Coordinates of C-alpha atoms and ligand atoms in Angstrom, one line a residue:
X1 CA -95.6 26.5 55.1
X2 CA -93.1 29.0 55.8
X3 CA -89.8 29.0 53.8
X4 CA -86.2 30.6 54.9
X5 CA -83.7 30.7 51.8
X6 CA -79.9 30.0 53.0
X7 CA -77.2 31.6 50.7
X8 CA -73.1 30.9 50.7
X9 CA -71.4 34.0 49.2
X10 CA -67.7 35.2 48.6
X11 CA -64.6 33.1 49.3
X12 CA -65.1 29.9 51.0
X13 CA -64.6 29.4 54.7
X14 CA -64.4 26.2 57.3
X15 CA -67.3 26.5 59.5
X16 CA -70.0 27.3 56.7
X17 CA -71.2 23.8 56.6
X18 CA -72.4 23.8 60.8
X19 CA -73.9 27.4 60.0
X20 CA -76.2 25.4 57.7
X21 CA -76.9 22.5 59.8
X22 CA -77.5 24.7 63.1
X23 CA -80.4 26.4 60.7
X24 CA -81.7 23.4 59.8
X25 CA -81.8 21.5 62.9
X26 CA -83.0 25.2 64.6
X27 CA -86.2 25.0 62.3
X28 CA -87.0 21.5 62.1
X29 CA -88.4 22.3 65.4
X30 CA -90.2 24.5 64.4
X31 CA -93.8 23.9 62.8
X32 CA -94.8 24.7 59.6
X33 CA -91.0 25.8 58.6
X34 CA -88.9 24.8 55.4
X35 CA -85.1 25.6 54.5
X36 CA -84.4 26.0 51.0
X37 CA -80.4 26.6 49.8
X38 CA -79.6 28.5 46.8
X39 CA -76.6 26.5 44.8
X40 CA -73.4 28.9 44.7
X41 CA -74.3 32.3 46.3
X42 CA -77.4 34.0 44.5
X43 CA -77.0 32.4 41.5
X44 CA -79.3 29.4 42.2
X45 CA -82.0 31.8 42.3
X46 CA -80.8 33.8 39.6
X47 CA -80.4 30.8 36.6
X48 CA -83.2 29.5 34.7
X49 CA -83.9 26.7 35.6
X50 CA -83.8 27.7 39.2
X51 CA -81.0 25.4 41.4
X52 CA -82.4 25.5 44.9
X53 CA -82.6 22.4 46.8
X54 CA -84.3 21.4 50.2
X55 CA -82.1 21.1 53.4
X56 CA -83.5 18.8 56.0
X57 CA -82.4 17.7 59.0
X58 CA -81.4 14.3 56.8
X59 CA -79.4 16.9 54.0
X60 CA -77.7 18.3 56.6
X61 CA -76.5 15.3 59.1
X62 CA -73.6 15.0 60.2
X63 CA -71.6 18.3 57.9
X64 CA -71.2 20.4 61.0
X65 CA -67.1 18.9 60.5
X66 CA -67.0 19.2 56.9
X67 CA -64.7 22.5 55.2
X68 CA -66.0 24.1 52.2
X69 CA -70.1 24.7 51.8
X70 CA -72.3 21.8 50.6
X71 CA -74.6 24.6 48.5
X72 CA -71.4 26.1 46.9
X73 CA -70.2 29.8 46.6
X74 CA -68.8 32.2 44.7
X75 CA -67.1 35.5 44.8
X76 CA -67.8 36.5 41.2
X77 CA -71.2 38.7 40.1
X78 CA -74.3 38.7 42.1
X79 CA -77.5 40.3 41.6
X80 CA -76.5 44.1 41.4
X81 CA -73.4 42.4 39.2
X82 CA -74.5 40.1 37.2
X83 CA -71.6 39.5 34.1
X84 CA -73.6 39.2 30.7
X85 CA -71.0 38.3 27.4
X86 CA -71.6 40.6 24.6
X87 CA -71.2 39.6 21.2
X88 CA -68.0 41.3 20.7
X89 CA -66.7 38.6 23.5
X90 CA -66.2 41.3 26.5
X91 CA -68.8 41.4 29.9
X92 CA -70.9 43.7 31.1
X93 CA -72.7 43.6 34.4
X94 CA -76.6 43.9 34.9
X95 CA -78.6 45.1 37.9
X96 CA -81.0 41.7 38.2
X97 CA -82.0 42.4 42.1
X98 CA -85.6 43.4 41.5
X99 CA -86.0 40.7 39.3
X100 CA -85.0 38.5 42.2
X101 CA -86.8 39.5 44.6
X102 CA -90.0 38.9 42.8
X103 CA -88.8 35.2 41.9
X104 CA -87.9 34.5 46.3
X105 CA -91.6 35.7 46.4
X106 CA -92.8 34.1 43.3
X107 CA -91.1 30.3 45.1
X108 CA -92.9 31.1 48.4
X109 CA -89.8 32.2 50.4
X110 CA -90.4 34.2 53.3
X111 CA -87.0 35.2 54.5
X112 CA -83.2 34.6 53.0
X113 CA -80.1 34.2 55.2
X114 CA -77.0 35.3 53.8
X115 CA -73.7 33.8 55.0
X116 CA -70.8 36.1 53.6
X117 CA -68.0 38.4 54.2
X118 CA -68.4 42.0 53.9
X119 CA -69.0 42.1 49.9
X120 CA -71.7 39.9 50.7
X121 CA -73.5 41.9 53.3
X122 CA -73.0 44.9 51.3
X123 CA -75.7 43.0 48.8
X124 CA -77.8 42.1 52.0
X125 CA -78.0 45.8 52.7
X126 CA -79.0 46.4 49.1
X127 CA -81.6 43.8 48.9
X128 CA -83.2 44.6 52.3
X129 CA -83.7 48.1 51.1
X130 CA -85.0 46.8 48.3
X131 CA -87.7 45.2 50.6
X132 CA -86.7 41.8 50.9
X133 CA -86.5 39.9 54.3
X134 CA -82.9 39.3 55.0
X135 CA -80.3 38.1 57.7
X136 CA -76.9 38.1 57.4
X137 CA -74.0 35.9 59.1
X138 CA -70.1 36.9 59.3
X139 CA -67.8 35.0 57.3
X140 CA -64.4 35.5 56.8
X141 CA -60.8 34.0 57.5
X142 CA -59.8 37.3 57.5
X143 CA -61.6 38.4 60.4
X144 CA -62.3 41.9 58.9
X145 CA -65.6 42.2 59.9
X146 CA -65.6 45.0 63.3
X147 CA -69.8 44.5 64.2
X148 CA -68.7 41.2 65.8
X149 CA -65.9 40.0 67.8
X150 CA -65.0 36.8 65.8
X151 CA -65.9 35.1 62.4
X152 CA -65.8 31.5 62.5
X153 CA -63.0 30.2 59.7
X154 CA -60.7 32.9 61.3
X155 CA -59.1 30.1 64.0
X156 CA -59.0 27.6 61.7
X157 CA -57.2 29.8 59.4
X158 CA -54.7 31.1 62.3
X159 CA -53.9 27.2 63.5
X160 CA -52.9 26.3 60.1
X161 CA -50.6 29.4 59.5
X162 CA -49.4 28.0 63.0
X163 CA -48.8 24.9 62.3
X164 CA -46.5 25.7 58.6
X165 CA -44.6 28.9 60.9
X166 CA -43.7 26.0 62.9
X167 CA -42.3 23.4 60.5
X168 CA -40.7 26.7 58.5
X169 CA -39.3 27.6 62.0
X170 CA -37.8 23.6 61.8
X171 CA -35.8 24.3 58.4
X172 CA -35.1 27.6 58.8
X173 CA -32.9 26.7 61.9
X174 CA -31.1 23.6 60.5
X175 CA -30.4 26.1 57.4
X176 CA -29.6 29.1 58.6
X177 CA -32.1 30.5 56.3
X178 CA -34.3 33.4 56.7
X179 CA -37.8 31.8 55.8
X180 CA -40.7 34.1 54.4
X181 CA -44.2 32.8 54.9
X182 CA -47.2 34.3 52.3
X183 CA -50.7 34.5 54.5
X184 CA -53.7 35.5 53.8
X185 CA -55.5 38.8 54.5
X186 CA -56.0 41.1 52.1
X187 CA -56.5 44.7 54.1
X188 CA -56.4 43.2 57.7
X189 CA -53.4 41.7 59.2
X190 CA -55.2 39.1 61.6
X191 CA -53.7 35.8 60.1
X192 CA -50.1 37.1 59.9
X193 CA -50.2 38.3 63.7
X194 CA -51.8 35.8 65.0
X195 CA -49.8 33.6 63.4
X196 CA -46.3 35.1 63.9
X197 CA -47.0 35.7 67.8
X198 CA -48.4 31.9 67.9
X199 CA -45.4 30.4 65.5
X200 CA -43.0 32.9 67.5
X201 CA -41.8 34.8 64.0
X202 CA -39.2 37.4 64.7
X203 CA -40.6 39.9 61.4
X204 CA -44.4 40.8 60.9
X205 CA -45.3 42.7 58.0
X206 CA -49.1 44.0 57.4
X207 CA -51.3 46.0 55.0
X208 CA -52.0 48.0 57.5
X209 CA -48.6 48.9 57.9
X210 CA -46.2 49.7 55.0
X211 CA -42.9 48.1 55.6
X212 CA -39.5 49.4 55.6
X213 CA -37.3 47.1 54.0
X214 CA -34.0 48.7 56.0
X215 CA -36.0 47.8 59.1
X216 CA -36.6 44.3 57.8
X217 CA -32.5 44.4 57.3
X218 CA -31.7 45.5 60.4
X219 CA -33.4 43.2 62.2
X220 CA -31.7 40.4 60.1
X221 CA -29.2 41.4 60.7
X222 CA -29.2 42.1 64.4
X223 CA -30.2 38.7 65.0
X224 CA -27.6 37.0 63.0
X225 CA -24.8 38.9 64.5
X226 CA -26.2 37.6 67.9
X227 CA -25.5 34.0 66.8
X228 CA -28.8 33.1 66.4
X229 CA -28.6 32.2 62.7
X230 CA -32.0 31.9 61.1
X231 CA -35.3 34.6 61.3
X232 CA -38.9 33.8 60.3
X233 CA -41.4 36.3 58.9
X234 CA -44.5 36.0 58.2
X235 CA -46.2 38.7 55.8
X236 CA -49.9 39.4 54.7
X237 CA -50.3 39.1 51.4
X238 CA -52.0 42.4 51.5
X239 CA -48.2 43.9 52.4
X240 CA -47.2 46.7 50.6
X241 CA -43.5 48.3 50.9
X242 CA -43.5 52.2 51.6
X243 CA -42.9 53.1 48.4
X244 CA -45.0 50.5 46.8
X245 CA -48.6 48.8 46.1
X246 CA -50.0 45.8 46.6
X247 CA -48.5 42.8 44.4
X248 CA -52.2 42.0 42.6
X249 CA -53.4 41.5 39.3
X250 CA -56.7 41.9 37.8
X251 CA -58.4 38.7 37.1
X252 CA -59.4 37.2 33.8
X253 CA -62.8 35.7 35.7
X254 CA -65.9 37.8 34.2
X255 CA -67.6 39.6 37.2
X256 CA -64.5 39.3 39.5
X257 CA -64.5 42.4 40.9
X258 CA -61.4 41.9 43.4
X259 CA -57.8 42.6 43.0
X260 CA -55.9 39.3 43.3
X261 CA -53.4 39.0 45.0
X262 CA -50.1 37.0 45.9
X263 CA -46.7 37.4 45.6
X264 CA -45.5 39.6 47.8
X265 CA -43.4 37.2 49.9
X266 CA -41.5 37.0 46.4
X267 CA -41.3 40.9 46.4
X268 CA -39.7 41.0 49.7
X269 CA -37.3 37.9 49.0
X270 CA -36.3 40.2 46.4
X271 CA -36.2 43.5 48.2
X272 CA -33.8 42.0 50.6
X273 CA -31.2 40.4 48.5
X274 CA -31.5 44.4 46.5
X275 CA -30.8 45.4 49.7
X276 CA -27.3 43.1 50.5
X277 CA -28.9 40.1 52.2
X278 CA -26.5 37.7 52.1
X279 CA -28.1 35.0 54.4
X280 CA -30.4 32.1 52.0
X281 CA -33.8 33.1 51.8
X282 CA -36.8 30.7 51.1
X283 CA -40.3 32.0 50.4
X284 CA -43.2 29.7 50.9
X285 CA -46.8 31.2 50.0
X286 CA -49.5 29.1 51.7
X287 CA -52.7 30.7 49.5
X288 CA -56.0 28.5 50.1
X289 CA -54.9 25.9 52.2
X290 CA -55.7 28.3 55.0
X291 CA -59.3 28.0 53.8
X292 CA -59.5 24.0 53.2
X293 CA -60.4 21.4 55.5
X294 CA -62.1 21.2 58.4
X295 CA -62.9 23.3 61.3
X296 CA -61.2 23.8 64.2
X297 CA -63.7 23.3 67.3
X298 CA -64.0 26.9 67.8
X299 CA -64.9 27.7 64.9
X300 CA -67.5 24.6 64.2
X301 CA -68.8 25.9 67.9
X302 CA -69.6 30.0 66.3
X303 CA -70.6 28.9 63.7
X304 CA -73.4 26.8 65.3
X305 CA -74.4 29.6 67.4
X306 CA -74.5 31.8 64.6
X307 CA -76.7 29.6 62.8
X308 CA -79.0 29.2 65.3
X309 CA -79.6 32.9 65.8
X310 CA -79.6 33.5 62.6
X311 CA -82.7 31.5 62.1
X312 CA -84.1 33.1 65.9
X313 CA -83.7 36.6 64.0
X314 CA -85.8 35.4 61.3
X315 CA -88.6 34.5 63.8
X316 CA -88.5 37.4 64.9
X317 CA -88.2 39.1 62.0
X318 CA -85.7 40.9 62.8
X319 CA -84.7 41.9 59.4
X320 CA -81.9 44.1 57.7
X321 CA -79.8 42.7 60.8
X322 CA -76.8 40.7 61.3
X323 CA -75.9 38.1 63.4
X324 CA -73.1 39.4 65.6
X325 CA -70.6 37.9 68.5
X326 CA -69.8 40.3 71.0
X327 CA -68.4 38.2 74.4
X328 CA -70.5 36.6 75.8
X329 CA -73.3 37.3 73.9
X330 CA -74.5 35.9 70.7
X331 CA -76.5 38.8 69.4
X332 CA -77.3 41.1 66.6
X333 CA -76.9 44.3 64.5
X334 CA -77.7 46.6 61.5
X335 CA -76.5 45.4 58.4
X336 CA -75.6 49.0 57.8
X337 CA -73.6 48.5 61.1
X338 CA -72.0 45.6 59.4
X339 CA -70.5 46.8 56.9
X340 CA -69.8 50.6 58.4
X341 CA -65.9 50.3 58.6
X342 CA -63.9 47.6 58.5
X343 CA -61.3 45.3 61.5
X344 CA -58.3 46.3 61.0
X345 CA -55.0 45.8 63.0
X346 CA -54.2 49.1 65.0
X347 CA -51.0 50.6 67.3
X348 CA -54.0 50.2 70.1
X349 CA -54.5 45.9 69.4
X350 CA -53.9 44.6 72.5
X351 CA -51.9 41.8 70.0
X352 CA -49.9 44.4 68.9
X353 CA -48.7 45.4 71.8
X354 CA -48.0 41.9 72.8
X355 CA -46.2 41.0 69.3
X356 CA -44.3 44.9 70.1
X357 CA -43.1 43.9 73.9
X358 CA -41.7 40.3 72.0
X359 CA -39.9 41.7 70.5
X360 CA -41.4 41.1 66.4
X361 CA -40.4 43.8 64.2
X362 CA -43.4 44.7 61.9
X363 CA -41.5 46.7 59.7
X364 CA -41.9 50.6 61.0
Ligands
F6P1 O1 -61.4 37.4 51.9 C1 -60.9 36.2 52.1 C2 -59.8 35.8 51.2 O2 -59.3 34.5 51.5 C3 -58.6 36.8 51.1 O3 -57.7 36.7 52.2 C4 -58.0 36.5 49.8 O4 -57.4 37.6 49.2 C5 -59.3 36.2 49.0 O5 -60.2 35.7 49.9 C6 -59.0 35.2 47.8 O6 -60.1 34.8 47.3 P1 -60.3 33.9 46.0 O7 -58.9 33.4 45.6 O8 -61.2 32.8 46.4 O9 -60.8 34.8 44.9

């Protein structure tokens, strides 16, 4: 019997659920093939006793619709990071990736596929040099990822930014308010353009982009001296101002490694009422709702065909790769390819040029 472990890592994501099923219902048929899961990320395999569970086709029926990931996640630790508590009550990390791989081998698993974000095939990378058998699948609402074209969760993301620019866009106008709407992205501004060009905002701030904040005024004000008497923005809440840095703070969670962030919609509420905004502001931050629920059909629709592959690349052990979109191919590259540089939002983005010739200012 062979046996392919599936792993969830980092920050959830809608669509992670039909990357699951489409492995499982790819190997049921398949002879002689088993799919185990490891319970939140890596750390199934890691804890004593050992939380793996078997995924058949009857585990998996019917999830391909279902947000969130049935084996769980986490973006905390790992096995080159794994938090220990000392005595005196503070963390440390250990290196437990060699011990690892010789417990997959010890359980009779032939091959692991890792569904994660870029911090997640960063460890794929690790492991494979480290000689295990590994696949990775994109994941991220961010859509930060450049070795592929898309990452499922990213449209579902987008359409619910939509859909809250829209009802802002509602109450803005019957109050003459400027409205500020908190998205996610943390270094790529993907959700907030997206988002603004779909929900037709008229400001579009980005961590790619330090901001201006006597831009942000002038545009204000430009459009309430024309009569029209309300203005949306929506800002990443990667943003920074150009004098400024991120509004984060350092989690309390042991083996959180990330920055987190939120807040900056605040910040600029703030910045603009410094500056002599006089107009009613309203800042709404909309945080993880963007990552609850379920898929959009896109989404459910990539992330089946990136199951699928996934488990083809494990046939043929194609390992150390990544499954990877590029229109209108379903295909595959390095990890090291993966994780080489990250999507961001340039001058060049075709959607920037769009959101430009609209007219949205993005704070430059
Ligand atoms: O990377 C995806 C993402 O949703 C970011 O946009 C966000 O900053 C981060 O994850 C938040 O993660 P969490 O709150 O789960 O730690």
């Amino acid at each position: 019997m062979n046996r392919v472990m599936l792993v969830t890592g980092g920050g959830d994501c809608p669509g992670l659920n039909a990357v699951i099923r489409a492995v499982v219902n790819r190997a049921s048929q398949e002879k002689n093939w088993e799919v185990v899961g490891s319970i939140e990320a890596f750390n199934g395999i890691l804890r004593e006793p050992t939380e793996i569970v078997v995924l058949d086709e009857h585990a998996v029926r019917g999830i391909h619709y279902q947000g969130g990931t049935i084996l769980q996640t986490t973006n905390k630790g790992g096995p080159f990071a794994w938090p220990v508590k000392q005595n005196d009550g503070t963390w440390i990390t250990v290196d437990r990736s060699d011990e690892m791989i010789r417990k997959i081998s010890y359980l009779g698993i032939d091959a692991v596929i890792n569904i994660g974000g870029d911090g997640s095939q960063r460890i794929s990378q690790g492991l494979f040099e480290k000689g295990l058998n590994i696949v990775g699948v994109p994941k991220t609402i961010d859509n930060d990822l450049s070795a592929t074209d898309s990452t499922f969760g990213f449209q579902t993301a987008v359409q619910i930014a939509t859909e809250a620019v829209d009802k802002l866009v509602t109450t803005a106008a019957s109050h003459n308010r400027v409205q500020i709407l908190e998205v996610m992205g943390r270094d790529a501004g993907w959700i907030a353009l997206n988002s603004a060009v779909a929900g037709g905002a008229e400001v579009c701030l980005l961590p790619e982009f330090p901001y201006d904040i006597n831009k942000v005024m002038d545009k204000i004000e430009s459009r309430f001296s024309k009569g029209r008497g309300f203005i949306n923005i929506v800002i990443s809440e990667g943003a920074r101002n150009i004098n400024g840095q991120n509004v984060a703070h350092t989690s309390s969670e042991p083996g959180y490694e990330n920055r987190v962030l939120g807040g900056v919609g605040f910040q600029l509420e703030k910045e603009l009422k410094d500056a002599g905004c006089e107009h009613s502001i309203r800042t709404t931050v909309l945080g993880h709702l963007q990552r609850g629920g379920v898929p959009i059909a896109y989404d459910r629709v990539l992330a089946s065909q990136f199951g699928v592959k996934a488990f083809e690349l494990v046939l043929e052990k194609k390992f150390g790769t990544m499954v990877s979109y590029r229109h209108p191919y379903i295909t595959h590259v390095t990890l090291k390819e993966a994780i080489m540089s990250p999507n961001l939002v340039t001058m060049d983005t075709a959607l920037m040029k769009t959101a430009l010739g609209l007219g949205i200012c993005i704070g430059i």
